[in-house]
Amino acid sequence: MSNGTNQTRLSPRKKPGKLIAIILLLLVVFGATGVFSFNYFIGQMLEPVGDGDLVYVQIEEGAVISDVAELLTENGLIRDAFAFEMLAKKESTANQIQSGYYAFSPTESAQQILDRLVSGDVADATVTIPEGRNISEFAEILEEKNVCDAEAFIEETKKVAEYQKNYPILSSIPLTEKDGVSRTLEGYLFPDTYSFSPGVEPSAVVTAMLDRFVEVYDQELQKRTKDKGKTVDEIVIMASIVELETKLVEDKANAASVFYNRIAENMPLQSDITVDYARGEKTAVLTTEQTQFPSPYNTYINTGLPFGPICSFGETSLEAALYPAETKYLYFVADMNSGKIYFNETYEEHLEDVEKYMGN
């Protein structure tokens, strides 16, 4: 996993060295005055180091207090390892340090750092997954935020059969391949803002996103799906197409109606974005050759819905897929500048709008 933060793991322990010997000598030589000096010295060593950016450190499972103190010293977070150890032992918290990934500031005192280590106040990464992104794009975002490894996340999303056991809403996803292509959880990982501990297992990320999907695609919407004679998978696929084909909310219901009307007429959907997904790259305008790209996701060469969803969608696209407008539209074209969509019932009208809004 790529790491964009200053993360340090535990290094081998070092002996306290001459500092302890000097302090012990002071105690012997100066007696009570030495005790006062010792306490004053320890107090000074527990003060904040100073200003600076956040420093990320990983406390491993089973780490002892001396290792933790040394790690914090090496990272410029505390003034003295021995003083930190003494503080932890004085408060009987030396054995209560919790492992995890922490973000500390040099402005925090040793006491504040110790309190956070004991309470397990680990750092969380806030991740926003925008609507209209696919699993590969999710993976890049998660890795950039140090949540989990991108490739590991992608592999986790392939375990459809395992997740179907705990999420009945996934039951309509086919487990069989089509033209050598297998389904993943594409479309079912709801885009939202999440909070994860860095280095979390990919399964925890997938679970959180599926839980959110279930919240959005609630019992009422599932009933609407059945009333329409559709499966959840069919609605999810349609919603994903609507998401990427439309920029403005007011166009979504009409766009959904176009695709449903074309399916009813046994016409190919001819959605460019499905070809983009199949090819793995986005193109403003497809060439004739590109529209013939062999894939069960290509809606130029296949009729009906593509093999699966092409992205994760927002609630407005889901609503459009479930409640499309009642129209006779079979065509639409988007203004390349504004994103506004213009709908037509006939091919002749459509060609006029293509020339008007797309030119050559």
Coordinates of C-alpha atoms in Angstrom, one line a residue, residues 20-352:
I20 CA 19.5 7.4 34.4
A21 CA 23.0 7.0 35.9
I22 CA 23.4 10.7 36.1
I23 CA 20.0 11.1 37.8
L24 CA 20.7 8.4 40.3
L25 CA 24.0 10.1 41.1
L26 CA 22.2 13.3 41.7
L27 CA 19.9 11.6 44.1
V28 CA 22.8 10.1 46.1
V29 CA 24.8 13.3 46.2
F30 CA 22.1 15.9 46.9
G31 CA 19.6 13.8 48.9
A32 CA 16.2 15.6 49.4
T33 CA 17.3 18.5 47.2
G34 CA 18.2 15.9 44.6
V35 CA 14.7 14.4 44.8
F36 CA 13.3 17.9 44.2
S37 CA 15.6 18.3 41.2
F38 CA 14.7 14.9 39.9
N39 CA 10.9 15.7 40.0
Y40 CA 11.5 19.0 38.4
F41 CA 13.6 17.5 35.7
I42 CA 11.0 14.8 35.0
G43 CA 8.3 17.4 34.9
Q44 CA 10.2 19.4 32.3
M45 CA 10.8 16.3 30.2
L46 CA 7.0 15.8 30.1
E47 CA 6.3 19.1 28.5
P48 CA 5.3 19.4 24.8
V49 CA 8.1 19.2 22.3
G50 CA 6.9 22.2 20.4
D51 CA 5.2 23.1 17.1
G52 CA 5.0 20.9 14.0
D53 CA 2.8 18.8 11.8
L54 CA 0.9 15.7 12.8
V55 CA 3.1 12.6 13.1
Y56 CA 1.6 9.2 12.4
V57 CA 3.0 6.2 14.3
Q58 CA 2.0 2.5 14.4
I59 CA 1.9 0.9 17.9
E60 CA 2.2 -2.8 17.3
E61 CA 0.3 -5.5 19.2
G62 CA 2.2 -6.5 22.4
A63 CA 4.5 -3.5 22.5
V64 CA 6.0 -2.8 25.9
I65 CA 6.2 0.7 27.4
S66 CA 10.0 1.1 26.7
D67 CA 9.5 0.4 23.0
V68 CA 6.6 2.8 22.8
A69 CA 8.6 5.5 24.6
E70 CA 11.6 5.0 22.3
L71 CA 9.3 5.2 19.2
L72 CA 7.8 8.5 20.4
T73 CA 11.2 9.9 21.1
E74 CA 12.6 9.0 17.7
N75 CA 9.6 10.7 16.1
G76 CA 10.0 13.9 18.0
L77 CA 6.8 13.6 20.0
I78 CA 8.2 13.5 23.5
R79 CA 11.4 15.0 25.1
D80 CA 12.7 11.9 26.9
A81 CA 11.8 8.2 26.8
F82 CA 12.8 7.5 30.4
A83 CA 10.6 10.3 31.7
F84 CA 7.7 8.9 29.7
E85 CA 8.2 5.5 31.1
M86 CA 8.3 6.9 34.6
L87 CA 5.0 8.7 34.0
A88 CA 3.3 5.5 32.7
K89 CA 4.6 3.4 35.6
K90 CA 3.6 6.0 38.2
E91 CA 0.0 6.0 36.8
S92 CA 0.0 2.2 36.5
T93 CA -0.8 2.5 32.9
A94 CA 2.4 1.0 31.4
N95 CA 0.6 -2.3 30.6
Q96 CA -2.6 -0.6 29.2
I97 CA -1.2 0.9 26.0
Q98 CA -3.4 0.0 23.1
S99 CA -2.1 -0.9 19.7
G100 CA -3.1 1.0 16.6
Y101 CA -2.4 3.8 14.2
Y102 CA -2.1 7.1 15.9
A103 CA -1.8 10.8 14.8
F104 CA 0.1 12.9 17.4
S105 CA 1.0 16.5 17.4
P106 CA 4.3 17.8 18.9
T107 CA 2.1 20.4 20.8
E108 CA 0.7 17.6 23.0
S109 CA 2.3 16.9 26.3
A110 CA 3.6 13.5 27.3
Q111 CA 0.5 13.2 29.6
Q112 CA -1.9 13.8 26.7
I113 CA -0.1 11.4 24.5
L114 CA -0.1 8.7 27.2
D115 CA -3.9 9.3 27.9
R116 CA -4.7 8.8 24.2
L117 CA -2.6 5.6 24.0
V118 CA -4.4 4.2 27.0
S119 CA -7.8 5.1 25.7
G120 CA -7.1 3.8 22.2
D121 CA -7.7 7.2 20.6
V122 CA -6.5 6.0 17.2
A123 CA -6.5 8.1 14.0
D124 CA -9.4 7.7 11.6
A125 CA -9.3 8.5 7.9
T126 CA -12.3 10.4 6.6
V127 CA -12.9 9.2 3.0
T128 CA -15.5 10.7 0.6
I129 CA -16.4 8.4 -2.3
P130 CA -18.1 10.5 -5.0
E131 CA -21.1 9.3 -6.9
G132 CA -20.4 7.9 -10.4
R133 CA -17.1 6.2 -9.5
N134 CA -16.4 2.5 -10.1
I135 CA -14.6 0.0 -7.9
S136 CA -11.2 0.7 -9.4
E137 CA -11.6 4.4 -8.7
F138 CA -12.8 3.6 -5.2
A139 CA -9.6 1.5 -4.7
E140 CA -7.4 4.4 -5.7
I141 CA -9.1 6.8 -3.3
L142 CA -8.9 4.3 -0.4
E143 CA -5.2 3.7 -1.0
E144 CA -4.4 7.4 -1.2
K145 CA -6.1 7.9 2.2
N146 CA -4.1 5.0 3.7
V147 CA -7.3 3.1 4.4
C148 CA -6.4 -0.2 2.7
D149 CA -4.4 -1.6 -0.2
A150 CA -6.1 -0.9 -3.6
E151 CA -5.5 -4.4 -5.0
A152 CA -6.7 -6.1 -1.8
F153 CA -9.9 -4.0 -1.9
I154 CA -10.6 -5.0 -5.5
E155 CA -10.0 -8.6 -4.7
E156 CA -12.5 -8.4 -1.8
T157 CA -15.2 -7.0 -4.0
K158 CA -15.0 -10.2 -6.1
K159 CA -16.3 -12.3 -3.2
V160 CA -19.9 -11.9 -4.3
A161 CA -21.0 -15.4 -3.1
E162 CA -19.7 -14.8 0.4
Y163 CA -21.4 -11.5 0.8
Q164 CA -24.7 -12.8 -0.6
K165 CA -24.9 -15.0 2.6
N166 CA -25.2 -12.0 4.8
Y167 CA -26.9 -9.6 2.4
P168 CA -30.1 -11.0 0.8
I169 CA -30.4 -7.8 -1.3
L170 CA -27.4 -9.1 -3.3
S171 CA -29.2 -12.4 -4.2
S172 CA -30.1 -11.4 -7.8
I173 CA -26.4 -10.9 -8.8
P174 CA -25.5 -13.8 -11.1
L175 CA -22.6 -15.9 -10.0
T176 CA -21.9 -17.4 -13.5
E177 CA -19.5 -15.8 -15.9
K178 CA -20.6 -14.3 -19.2
D179 CA -18.1 -14.3 -22.0
G180 CA -15.3 -14.9 -19.5
V181 CA -16.4 -12.0 -17.3
S182 CA -17.4 -12.4 -13.6
R183 CA -19.5 -10.1 -11.6
T184 CA -18.2 -8.1 -8.6
L185 CA -19.9 -5.9 -6.1
E186 CA -19.8 -3.0 -8.6
G187 CA -22.8 -0.7 -8.1
Y188 CA -23.6 -2.0 -4.6
L189 CA -21.0 -0.1 -2.6
F190 CA -22.8 3.1 -1.8
P191 CA -20.9 6.4 -2.4
D192 CA -20.8 8.5 0.8
T193 CA -18.4 9.9 3.4
Y194 CA -16.9 7.2 5.7
S195 CA -14.5 7.1 8.6
F196 CA -12.0 4.2 8.8
S197 CA -8.9 3.5 10.8
P198 CA -5.9 3.5 8.5
G199 CA -4.8 0.0 7.6
V200 CA -8.2 -1.5 8.2
E201 CA -9.1 -4.8 6.5
P202 CA -10.8 -4.4 3.1
S203 CA -13.7 -6.5 4.3
A204 CA -14.5 -3.9 6.9
V205 CA -14.6 -1.2 4.1
V206 CA -16.8 -3.4 1.9
T207 CA -19.2 -4.2 4.8
A208 CA -19.6 -0.5 5.7
M209 CA -20.4 0.4 2.2
L210 CA -22.9 -2.5 1.8
D211 CA -24.6 -1.5 5.1
R212 CA -25.1 2.0 3.7
F213 CA -26.5 0.6 0.5
V214 CA -29.1 -1.4 2.4
E215 CA -30.1 1.7 4.3
V216 CA -30.7 3.6 1.1
Y217 CA -32.3 0.7 -0.9
D218 CA -34.8 0.2 1.9
Q219 CA -37.8 -2.1 2.2
E220 CA -40.1 0.5 0.5
L221 CA -37.8 0.7 -2.6
Q222 CA -37.4 -3.1 -2.6
K223 CA -41.2 -3.4 -2.7
R224 CA -41.3 -0.9 -5.6
T225 CA -38.8 -3.1 -7.4
K226 CA -41.0 -6.1 -7.1
D227 CA -44.1 -4.1 -8.2
K228 CA -42.2 -3.1 -11.4
G229 CA -41.5 -6.8 -12.1
K230 CA -37.7 -6.1 -11.8
T231 CA -34.9 -7.5 -9.8
V232 CA -32.7 -5.4 -7.6
D233 CA -29.8 -6.1 -9.9
E234 CA -31.7 -4.8 -12.9
I235 CA -32.5 -1.6 -11.1
V236 CA -29.0 -1.2 -9.9
I237 CA -27.7 -1.6 -13.4
M238 CA -30.2 1.0 -14.8
A239 CA -29.4 3.4 -12.0
S240 CA -25.7 3.2 -12.7
I241 CA -26.2 4.0 -16.3
V242 CA -28.5 7.0 -15.5
E243 CA -25.9 8.2 -13.0
L244 CA -23.2 8.6 -15.7
E245 CA -25.4 9.6 -18.6
T246 CA -26.9 12.6 -16.8
K247 CA -25.4 15.7 -15.2
L248 CA -28.6 17.4 -14.1
V249 CA -31.1 15.9 -11.7
E250 CA -34.1 17.0 -13.7
D251 CA -32.9 14.9 -16.7
K252 CA -32.6 11.6 -14.9
A253 CA -36.2 10.4 -15.0
N254 CA -36.5 11.1 -18.7
A255 CA -33.1 9.4 -19.4
A256 CA -34.3 6.3 -17.6
S257 CA -37.5 6.4 -19.7
V258 CA -35.4 6.4 -22.9
F259 CA -33.5 3.2 -21.8
Y260 CA -36.7 1.4 -20.7
N261 CA -38.4 2.4 -23.9
R262 CA -35.5 1.1 -26.0
I263 CA -35.5 -2.2 -24.1
A264 CA -39.2 -2.5 -24.8
E265 CA -38.6 -1.9 -28.5
N266 CA -35.7 -4.4 -28.5
M267 CA -33.4 -1.6 -29.5
P268 CA -29.8 -1.6 -28.2
L269 CA -29.2 1.0 -25.6
Q270 CA -26.2 2.4 -27.4
S271 CA -24.8 4.0 -24.2
D272 CA -21.3 5.2 -24.7
I273 CA -20.4 5.0 -21.0
T274 CA -21.0 1.2 -21.0
V275 CA -18.4 0.9 -23.7
D276 CA -16.1 3.1 -21.7
Y277 CA -16.5 0.8 -18.7
A278 CA -15.8 -2.3 -20.9
R279 CA -12.7 -0.7 -22.4
G280 CA -11.5 0.6 -19.1
E281 CA -11.0 4.2 -20.2
K282 CA -13.2 7.2 -20.7
T283 CA -13.6 8.8 -24.2
A284 CA -15.6 12.0 -25.0
V285 CA -16.9 10.6 -28.3
L286 CA -16.5 7.0 -29.4
T287 CA -15.3 6.0 -32.8
T288 CA -17.3 3.4 -34.8
E289 CA -14.6 0.9 -34.2
Q290 CA -14.7 1.5 -30.4
T291 CA -18.4 0.9 -30.4
Q292 CA -17.7 -2.7 -31.5
F293 CA -15.5 -3.5 -28.6
P294 CA -16.3 -7.1 -27.6
S295 CA -17.8 -7.2 -24.1
P296 CA -21.0 -8.2 -22.3
Y297 CA -21.0 -4.6 -21.0
N298 CA -21.1 -3.1 -24.6
T299 CA -24.7 -1.9 -25.2
Y300 CA -24.0 -1.2 -28.9
I301 CA -23.4 -4.9 -29.8
N302 CA -25.8 -6.3 -27.1
T303 CA -29.5 -5.6 -26.6
G304 CA -31.0 -5.1 -23.1
L305 CA -29.1 -4.1 -20.0
P306 CA -25.3 -4.6 -19.8
F307 CA -24.0 -7.6 -17.8
G308 CA -23.7 -5.5 -14.6
P309 CA -23.6 -2.0 -13.1
I310 CA -20.9 0.4 -14.3
C311 CA -20.5 2.6 -11.2
S312 CA -22.0 3.4 -7.9
F313 CA -24.9 5.8 -8.1
G314 CA -26.6 8.4 -5.9
E315 CA -30.1 8.4 -4.6
T316 CA -31.5 10.5 -7.4
S317 CA -30.4 8.1 -10.0
L318 CA -31.9 5.2 -8.0
E319 CA -35.2 7.1 -7.8
A320 CA -35.1 7.6 -11.6
A321 CA -34.5 3.9 -12.2
L322 CA -37.5 3.0 -10.0
Y323 CA -39.8 5.9 -11.0
P324 CA -38.9 6.8 -14.6
A325 CA -40.9 9.4 -16.5
E326 CA -43.7 8.1 -18.8
T327 CA -42.6 9.2 -22.3
K328 CA -42.2 7.9 -25.8
Y329 CA -38.6 9.2 -26.0
L330 CA -36.1 6.9 -27.7
Y331 CA -33.2 9.3 -28.2
F332 CA -31.3 12.0 -26.4
V333 CA -28.2 14.1 -26.8
A334 CA -26.4 16.2 -24.2
D335 CA -25.2 19.8 -24.7
M336 CA -21.4 19.4 -24.5
N337 CA -21.1 22.7 -22.7
S338 CA -24.0 22.7 -20.1
G339 CA -24.7 19.0 -19.8
K340 CA -28.4 19.7 -20.4
I341 CA -30.0 16.7 -22.2
Y342 CA -32.5 17.1 -25.1
F343 CA -34.9 14.2 -25.7
N344 CA -36.6 13.1 -28.9
E345 CA -39.1 10.5 -30.1
T346 CA -37.8 10.2 -33.7
Y347 CA -34.3 9.7 -35.1
E348 CA -34.7 12.6 -37.5
E349 CA -35.3 15.0 -34.6
H350 CA -32.4 13.4 -32.8
L351 CA -30.0 14.1 -35.7
E352 CA -31.0 17.7 -35.7

